[in-house]
């Protein structure tokens, strides 16, 4: 169980950092002959992302040593949104305060990974254009319903959607949840539903 927790933490930090850095470096490569100043900005953003990722890894290791069951979901999501806003000038409108406090560690990881993958898909679709995302969370006595939309976007290629979201969807199902994706009136949208009366964690994300 501890091994699964550590690999999950690495996925959340290293995976996000490397994906974001790759996008920045690809943009810099395309701009070398066109806009040297913008290239410097992209390289500086890449450097900042790697440094931030290293800090996140160190913080995750400290957290695992101190309390393997603790996961600061709101803090992790806030850092994710700030990173994306800084690196890509993207913006997220959200109601993070509506996140229920009773989510298990595994449920929190599924929530974070859903948002992480949703943002990565949107940014890969609009490499040169700032993105606007909407996050809405609703809860009742039995479940949490999360909607994450990339405003005015079209559906990404099927292979890109399947690559990351299929695995996250399987993880959600293992803990009693459901992840669906599709194009709605707002744009490409991810919907995640998780039960709030889940039993003690028995699997790992």
PDB file of C-alpha atoms in Angstrom:
ATOM      1  CA  UNK A   1       0.000   0.000   0.000  1.00  0.00           C
ATOM      2  CA  UNK A   2       2.845   2.396   0.807  1.00  0.00           C
ATOM      3  CA  UNK A   3       4.483   1.635  -2.535  1.00  0.00           C
ATOM      4  CA  UNK A   4       1.224   2.473  -4.340  1.00  0.00           C
ATOM      5  CA  UNK A   5       0.947   5.743  -2.438  1.00  0.00           C
ATOM      6  CA  UNK A   6       4.477   6.753  -3.369  1.00  0.00           C
ATOM      7  CA  UNK A   7       3.992   5.963  -7.075  1.00  0.00           C
ATOM      8  CA  UNK A   8       0.712   7.882  -7.042  1.00  0.00           C
ATOM      9  CA  UNK A   9       2.408  10.893  -5.538  1.00  0.00           C
ATOM     10  CA  UNK A  10       5.202  10.754  -8.117  1.00  0.00           C
ATOM     11  CA  UNK A  11       2.628  10.550 -10.910  1.00  0.00           C
ATOM     12  CA  UNK A  12       0.885  13.660  -9.608  1.00  0.00           C
ATOM     13  CA  UNK A  13       4.065  15.712  -9.365  1.00  0.00           C
ATOM     14  CA  UNK A  14       6.641  14.453 -11.855  1.00  0.00           C
ATOM     15  CA  UNK A  15       4.047  13.617 -14.519  1.00  0.00           C
ATOM     16  CA  UNK A  16       2.518  17.077 -14.420  1.00  0.00           C
ATOM     17  CA  UNK A  17       5.857  18.859 -14.350  1.00  0.00           C
ATOM     18  CA  UNK A  18       7.331  16.913 -17.262  1.00  0.00           C
ATOM     19  CA  UNK A  19       4.188  17.269 -19.391  1.00  0.00           C
ATOM     20  CA  UNK A  20       4.076  21.026 -18.860  1.00  0.00           C
ATOM     21  CA  UNK A  21       7.820  21.392 -19.470  1.00  0.00           C
ATOM     22  CA  UNK A  22       7.653  19.421 -22.713  1.00  0.00           C
ATOM     23  CA  UNK A  23       4.932  21.727 -24.043  1.00  0.00           C
ATOM     24  CA  UNK A  24       7.033  24.776 -23.176  1.00  0.00           C
ATOM     25  CA  UNK A  25      10.143  23.343 -24.845  1.00  0.00           C
ATOM     26  CA  UNK A  26       8.198  22.383 -27.967  1.00  0.00           C
ATOM     27  CA  UNK A  27       6.877  25.936 -28.222  1.00  0.00           C
ATOM     28  CA  UNK A  28      10.397  27.338 -27.764  1.00  0.00           C
ATOM     29  CA  UNK A  29      11.732  25.084 -30.513  1.00  0.00           C
ATOM     30  CA  UNK A  30       9.124  26.336 -32.987  1.00  0.00           C
ATOM     31  CA  UNK A  31       9.864  29.967 -32.125  1.00  0.00           C
ATOM     32  CA  UNK A  32      13.682  29.899 -32.310  1.00  0.00           C
ATOM     33  CA  UNK A  33      13.845  31.578 -35.728  1.00  0.00           C
ATOM     34  CA  UNK A  34      10.799  33.811 -35.209  1.00  0.00           C
ATOM     35  CA  UNK A  35      10.853  35.333 -31.748  1.00  0.00           C
ATOM     36  CA  UNK A  36      14.038  34.953 -29.646  1.00  0.00           C
ATOM     37  CA  UNK A  37      12.560  36.970 -26.782  1.00  0.00           C
ATOM     38  CA  UNK A  38       9.545  34.679 -26.505  1.00  0.00           C
ATOM     39  CA  UNK A  39      11.871  31.688 -26.689  1.00  0.00           C
ATOM     40  CA  UNK A  40      13.712  33.000 -23.624  1.00  0.00           C
ATOM     41  CA  UNK A  41      10.372  33.328 -21.827  1.00  0.00           C
ATOM     42  CA  UNK A  42       9.432  29.735 -22.705  1.00  0.00           C
ATOM     43  CA  UNK A  43      12.801  28.437 -21.503  1.00  0.00           C
ATOM     44  CA  UNK A  44      12.492  30.439 -18.275  1.00  0.00           C
ATOM     45  CA  UNK A  45       9.030  28.951 -17.734  1.00  0.00           C
ATOM     46  CA  UNK A  46      10.442  25.471 -18.319  1.00  0.00           C
ATOM     47  CA  UNK A  47      13.178  26.089 -15.772  1.00  0.00           C
ATOM     48  CA  UNK A  48      10.619  27.360 -13.260  1.00  0.00           C
ATOM     49  CA  UNK A  49       8.381  24.320 -13.790  1.00  0.00           C
ATOM     50  CA  UNK A  50      11.233  21.883 -13.212  1.00  0.00           C
ATOM     51  CA  UNK A  51      12.265  23.674 -10.031  1.00  0.00           C
ATOM     52  CA  UNK A  52       8.650  23.700  -8.850  1.00  0.00           C
ATOM     53  CA  UNK A  53       8.362  19.991  -9.642  1.00  0.00           C
ATOM     54  CA  UNK A  54      11.449  19.242  -7.586  1.00  0.00           C
ATOM     55  CA  UNK A  55       9.960  21.157  -4.645  1.00  0.00           C
ATOM     56  CA  UNK A  56       6.714  19.192  -5.038  1.00  0.00           C
ATOM     57  CA  UNK A  57       8.599  15.886  -5.013  1.00  0.00           C
ATOM     58  CA  UNK A  58      10.464  16.830  -1.853  1.00  0.00           C
ATOM     59  CA  UNK A  59       7.219  17.943  -0.203  1.00  0.00           C
ATOM     60  CA  UNK A  60       5.512  14.674  -1.198  1.00  0.00           C
ATOM     61  CA  UNK A  61       8.335  12.628   0.266  1.00  0.00           C
ATOM     62  CA  UNK A  62       8.150  14.582   3.530  1.00  0.00           C
ATOM     63  CA  UNK A  63       4.392  14.096   3.640  1.00  0.00           C
ATOM     64  CA  UNK A  64       4.685  10.359   3.044  1.00  0.00           C
ATOM     65  CA  UNK A  65       7.216  10.072   5.842  1.00  0.00           C
ATOM     66  CA  UNK A  66       5.089  12.068   8.260  1.00  0.00           C
ATOM     67  CA  UNK A  67       1.593  10.792   7.429  1.00  0.00           C
ATOM     68  CA  UNK A  68       0.923   8.514   4.465  1.00  0.00           C
ATOM     69  CA  UNK A  69      -2.836   9.051   4.742  1.00  0.00           C
ATOM     70  CA  UNK A  70      -2.714  12.846   4.398  1.00  0.00           C
ATOM     71  CA  UNK A  71      -3.414  14.481   1.049  1.00  0.00           C
ATOM     72  CA  UNK A  72      -3.990  18.237   0.761  1.00  0.00           C
ATOM     73  CA  UNK A  73      -6.351  18.186  -2.231  1.00  0.00           C
ATOM     74  CA  UNK A  74      -7.244  21.889  -2.258  1.00  0.00           C
ATOM     75  CA  UNK A  75      -3.567  22.821  -1.971  1.00  0.00           C
ATOM     76  CA  UNK A  76      -2.547  20.452  -4.770  1.00  0.00           C
ATOM     77  CA  UNK A  77      -5.294  21.740  -7.080  1.00  0.00           C
ATOM     78  CA  UNK A  78      -4.453  25.348  -6.256  1.00  0.00           C
ATOM     79  CA  UNK A  79      -0.796  24.735  -7.131  1.00  0.00           C
ATOM     80  CA  UNK A  80      -1.806  23.016 -10.376  1.00  0.00           C
ATOM     81  CA  UNK A  81      -3.967  25.945 -11.433  1.00  0.00           C
ATOM     82  CA  UNK A  82      -1.288  28.489 -10.512  1.00  0.00           C
ATOM     83  CA  UNK A  83       1.349  26.580 -12.465  1.00  0.00           C
ATOM     84  CA  UNK A  84      -0.830  26.452 -15.571  1.00  0.00           C
ATOM     85  CA  UNK A  85      -1.823  30.093 -15.270  1.00  0.00           C
ATOM     86  CA  UNK A  86       1.831  31.119 -14.957  1.00  0.00           C
ATOM     87  CA  UNK A  87       3.188  28.885 -17.716  1.00  0.00           C
ATOM     88  CA  UNK A  88       0.396  29.268 -20.287  1.00  0.00           C
ATOM     89  CA  UNK A  89      -1.552  32.384 -19.235  1.00  0.00           C
ATOM     90  CA  UNK A  90      -4.562  30.080 -18.851  1.00  0.00           C
ATOM     91  CA  UNK A  91      -7.339  30.827 -16.389  1.00  0.00           C
ATOM     92  CA  UNK A  92      -9.561  28.671 -14.193  1.00  0.00           C
ATOM     93  CA  UNK A  93     -12.842  29.763 -12.641  1.00  0.00           C
ATOM     94  CA  UNK A  94     -13.651  27.390  -9.791  1.00  0.00           C
ATOM     95  CA  UNK A  95     -15.481  26.819  -6.530  1.00  0.00           C
ATOM     96  CA  UNK A  96     -12.835  24.796  -4.695  1.00  0.00           C
ATOM     97  CA  UNK A  97     -14.507  25.588  -1.389  1.00  0.00           C
ATOM     98  CA  UNK A  98     -17.302  23.172  -2.382  1.00  0.00           C
ATOM     99  CA  UNK A  99     -14.962  20.161  -2.279  1.00  0.00           C
ATOM    100  CA  UNK A 100     -16.182  17.828   0.485  1.00  0.00           C
ATOM    101  CA  UNK A 101     -13.845  17.205   3.397  1.00  0.00           C
ATOM    102  CA  UNK A 102     -14.837  13.536   3.661  1.00  0.00           C
ATOM    103  CA  UNK A 103     -13.146  12.302   0.476  1.00  0.00           C
ATOM    104  CA  UNK A 104     -10.728   9.429   0.981  1.00  0.00           C
ATOM    105  CA  UNK A 105      -7.108   9.708  -0.108  1.00  0.00           C
ATOM    106  CA  UNK A 106      -7.811   7.616  -3.200  1.00  0.00           C
ATOM    107  CA  UNK A 107     -10.825   9.720  -4.133  1.00  0.00           C
ATOM    108  CA  UNK A 108      -8.721  12.870  -3.772  1.00  0.00           C
ATOM    109  CA  UNK A 109      -6.103  11.447  -6.115  1.00  0.00           C
ATOM    110  CA  UNK A 110      -8.752  10.661  -8.732  1.00  0.00           C
ATOM    111  CA  UNK A 111     -10.105  14.212  -8.470  1.00  0.00           C
ATOM    112  CA  UNK A 112      -6.630  15.715  -8.854  1.00  0.00           C
ATOM    113  CA  UNK A 113      -5.648  13.459 -11.756  1.00  0.00           C
ATOM    114  CA  UNK A 114      -8.922  14.219 -13.568  1.00  0.00           C
ATOM    115  CA  UNK A 115      -8.284  17.964 -13.385  1.00  0.00           C
ATOM    116  CA  UNK A 116      -4.617  17.531 -14.257  1.00  0.00           C
ATOM    117  CA  UNK A 117      -5.387  15.495 -17.357  1.00  0.00           C
ATOM    118  CA  UNK A 118      -8.245  17.798 -18.371  1.00  0.00           C
ATOM    119  CA  UNK A 119      -5.981  20.839 -18.259  1.00  0.00           C
ATOM    120  CA  UNK A 120      -3.193  19.059 -20.124  1.00  0.00           C
ATOM    121  CA  UNK A 121      -5.603  18.059 -22.905  1.00  0.00           C
ATOM    122  CA  UNK A 122      -6.858  21.614 -23.242  1.00  0.00           C
ATOM    123  CA  UNK A 123      -3.413  23.144 -23.351  1.00  0.00           C
ATOM    124  CA  UNK A 124      -2.182  20.621 -25.919  1.00  0.00           C
ATOM    125  CA  UNK A 125      -5.170  21.587 -28.090  1.00  0.00           C
ATOM    126  CA  UNK A 126      -4.422  25.326 -27.780  1.00  0.00           C
ATOM    127  CA  UNK A 127      -0.662  25.533 -27.567  1.00  0.00           C
ATOM    128  CA  UNK A 128      -0.439  29.192 -28.570  1.00  0.00           C
ATOM    129  CA  UNK A 129      -3.752  30.452 -27.138  1.00  0.00           C
ATOM    130  CA  UNK A 130      -4.644  30.985 -23.450  1.00  0.00           C
ATOM    131  CA  UNK A 131      -7.359  28.625 -22.231  1.00  0.00           C
ATOM    132  CA  UNK A 132     -10.329  29.246 -19.974  1.00  0.00           C
ATOM    133  CA  UNK A 133     -11.483  26.360 -17.767  1.00  0.00           C
ATOM    134  CA  UNK A 134     -14.549  26.122 -15.549  1.00  0.00           C
ATOM    135  CA  UNK A 135     -14.640  23.893 -12.464  1.00  0.00           C
ATOM    136  CA  UNK A 136     -17.951  23.325 -10.729  1.00  0.00           C
ATOM    137  CA  UNK A 137     -18.450  21.031  -7.729  1.00  0.00           C
ATOM    138  CA  UNK A 138     -21.801  19.970  -6.274  1.00  0.00           C
ATOM    139  CA  UNK A 139     -22.460  17.622  -3.383  1.00  0.00           C
ATOM    140  CA  UNK A 140     -25.412  16.036  -1.636  1.00  0.00           C
ATOM    141  CA  UNK A 141     -25.735  13.432   1.081  1.00  0.00           C
ATOM    142  CA  UNK A 142     -24.485  10.564  -1.072  1.00  0.00           C
ATOM    143  CA  UNK A 143     -22.160  11.843  -3.822  1.00  0.00           C
ATOM    144  CA  UNK A 144     -19.925  14.541  -5.205  1.00  0.00           C
ATOM    145  CA  UNK A 145     -20.418  15.695  -8.801  1.00  0.00           C
ATOM    146  CA  UNK A 146     -17.540  17.525 -10.485  1.00  0.00           C
ATOM    147  CA  UNK A 147     -17.710  19.217 -13.880  1.00  0.00           C
ATOM    148  CA  UNK A 148     -14.529  20.505 -15.540  1.00  0.00           C
ATOM    149  CA  UNK A 149     -15.009  22.268 -18.878  1.00  0.00           C
ATOM    150  CA  UNK A 150     -12.576  23.713 -21.398  1.00  0.00           C
ATOM    151  CA  UNK A 151     -14.547  26.707 -22.692  1.00  0.00           C
ATOM    152  CA  UNK A 152     -15.216  26.956 -26.450  1.00  0.00           C
ATOM    153  CA  UNK A 153     -13.104  23.900 -27.222  1.00  0.00           C
ATOM    154  CA  UNK A 154     -13.673  20.914 -29.484  1.00  0.00           C
ATOM    155  CA  UNK A 155     -13.139  17.281 -28.605  1.00  0.00           C
ATOM    156  CA  UNK A 156      -9.442  16.268 -28.620  1.00  0.00           C
ATOM    157  CA  UNK A 157      -8.272  13.336 -30.777  1.00  0.00           C
ATOM    158  CA  UNK A 158      -9.625  10.036 -29.486  1.00  0.00           C
ATOM    159  CA  UNK A 159      -6.174   8.566 -28.883  1.00  0.00           C
ATOM    160  CA  UNK A 160      -5.181  11.502 -26.644  1.00  0.00           C
ATOM    161  CA  UNK A 161      -8.385  11.211 -24.618  1.00  0.00           C
ATOM    162  CA  UNK A 162      -8.070   7.456 -24.219  1.00  0.00           C
ATOM    163  CA  UNK A 163      -4.415   7.549 -23.195  1.00  0.00           C
ATOM    164  CA  UNK A 164      -4.851   9.352 -19.883  1.00  0.00           C
ATOM    165  CA  UNK A 165      -8.539   9.453 -19.064  1.00  0.00           C
ATOM    166  CA  UNK A 166      -9.239   5.756 -19.601  1.00  0.00           C
ATOM    167  CA  UNK A 167      -6.898   4.824 -16.760  1.00  0.00           C
ATOM    168  CA  UNK A 168      -8.349   7.509 -14.486  1.00  0.00           C
ATOM    169  CA  UNK A 169     -11.854   6.302 -15.321  1.00  0.00           C
ATOM    170  CA  UNK A 170     -10.914   2.765 -14.335  1.00  0.00           C
ATOM    171  CA  UNK A 171      -9.531   4.042 -11.025  1.00  0.00           C
ATOM    172  CA  UNK A 172     -12.747   5.968 -10.390  1.00  0.00           C
ATOM    173  CA  UNK A 173     -14.833   2.855 -11.037  1.00  0.00           C
ATOM    174  CA  UNK A 174     -12.764   0.813  -8.594  1.00  0.00           C
ATOM    175  CA  UNK A 175     -13.773   3.159  -5.780  1.00  0.00           C
ATOM    176  CA  UNK A 176     -17.424   3.418  -6.810  1.00  0.00           C
ATOM    177  CA  UNK A 177     -17.212   6.489  -9.056  1.00  0.00           C
ATOM    178  CA  UNK A 178     -17.704   7.303 -12.707  1.00  0.00           C
ATOM    179  CA  UNK A 179     -15.847   9.516 -15.207  1.00  0.00           C
ATOM    180  CA  UNK A 180     -17.434  10.623 -18.490  1.00  0.00           C
ATOM    181  CA  UNK A 181     -16.126  12.935 -21.214  1.00  0.00           C
ATOM    182  CA  UNK A 182     -17.724  14.701 -24.146  1.00  0.00           C
ATOM    183  CA  UNK A 183     -18.444  17.993 -25.889  1.00  0.00           C
ATOM    184  CA  UNK A 184     -21.212  20.015 -24.234  1.00  0.00           C
ATOM    185  CA  UNK A 185     -22.533  23.529 -24.821  1.00  0.00           C
ATOM    186  CA  UNK A 186     -19.649  25.058 -22.849  1.00  0.00           C
ATOM    187  CA  UNK A 187     -16.940  23.017 -24.586  1.00  0.00           C
ATOM    188  CA  UNK A 188     -15.066  19.759 -24.007  1.00  0.00           C
ATOM    189  CA  UNK A 189     -16.162  18.605 -20.559  1.00  0.00           C
ATOM    190  CA  UNK A 190     -15.123  16.018 -17.973  1.00  0.00           C
ATOM    191  CA  UNK A 191     -17.706  14.874 -15.433  1.00  0.00           C
ATOM    192  CA  UNK A 192     -16.607  12.933 -12.369  1.00  0.00           C
ATOM    193  CA  UNK A 193     -18.977  11.436  -9.808  1.00  0.00           C
ATOM    194  CA  UNK A 194     -17.719   9.949  -6.535  1.00  0.00           C
ATOM    195  CA  UNK A 195     -19.691   8.456  -3.623  1.00  0.00           C
ATOM    196  CA  UNK A 196     -19.375  10.193  -0.273  1.00  0.00           C
ATOM    197  CA  UNK A 197     -20.167   7.089   1.746  1.00  0.00           C
ATOM    198  CA  UNK A 198     -17.273   5.025   0.368  1.00  0.00           C
ATOM    199  CA  UNK A 199     -15.854   2.286   2.573  1.00  0.00           C
ATOM    200  CA  UNK A 200     -12.296   2.297   3.849  1.00  0.00           C
ATOM    201  CA  UNK A 201      -9.719   2.371   1.034  1.00  0.00           C
ATOM    202  CA  UNK A 202      -8.905  -1.069  -0.286  1.00  0.00           C
ATOM    203  CA  UNK A 203      -7.115  -0.237  -3.532  1.00  0.00           C
ATOM    204  CA  UNK A 204      -4.560   2.266  -4.703  1.00  0.00           C
ATOM    205  CA  UNK A 205      -4.643   4.936  -7.375  1.00  0.00           C
TER     206      UNK A 205
END
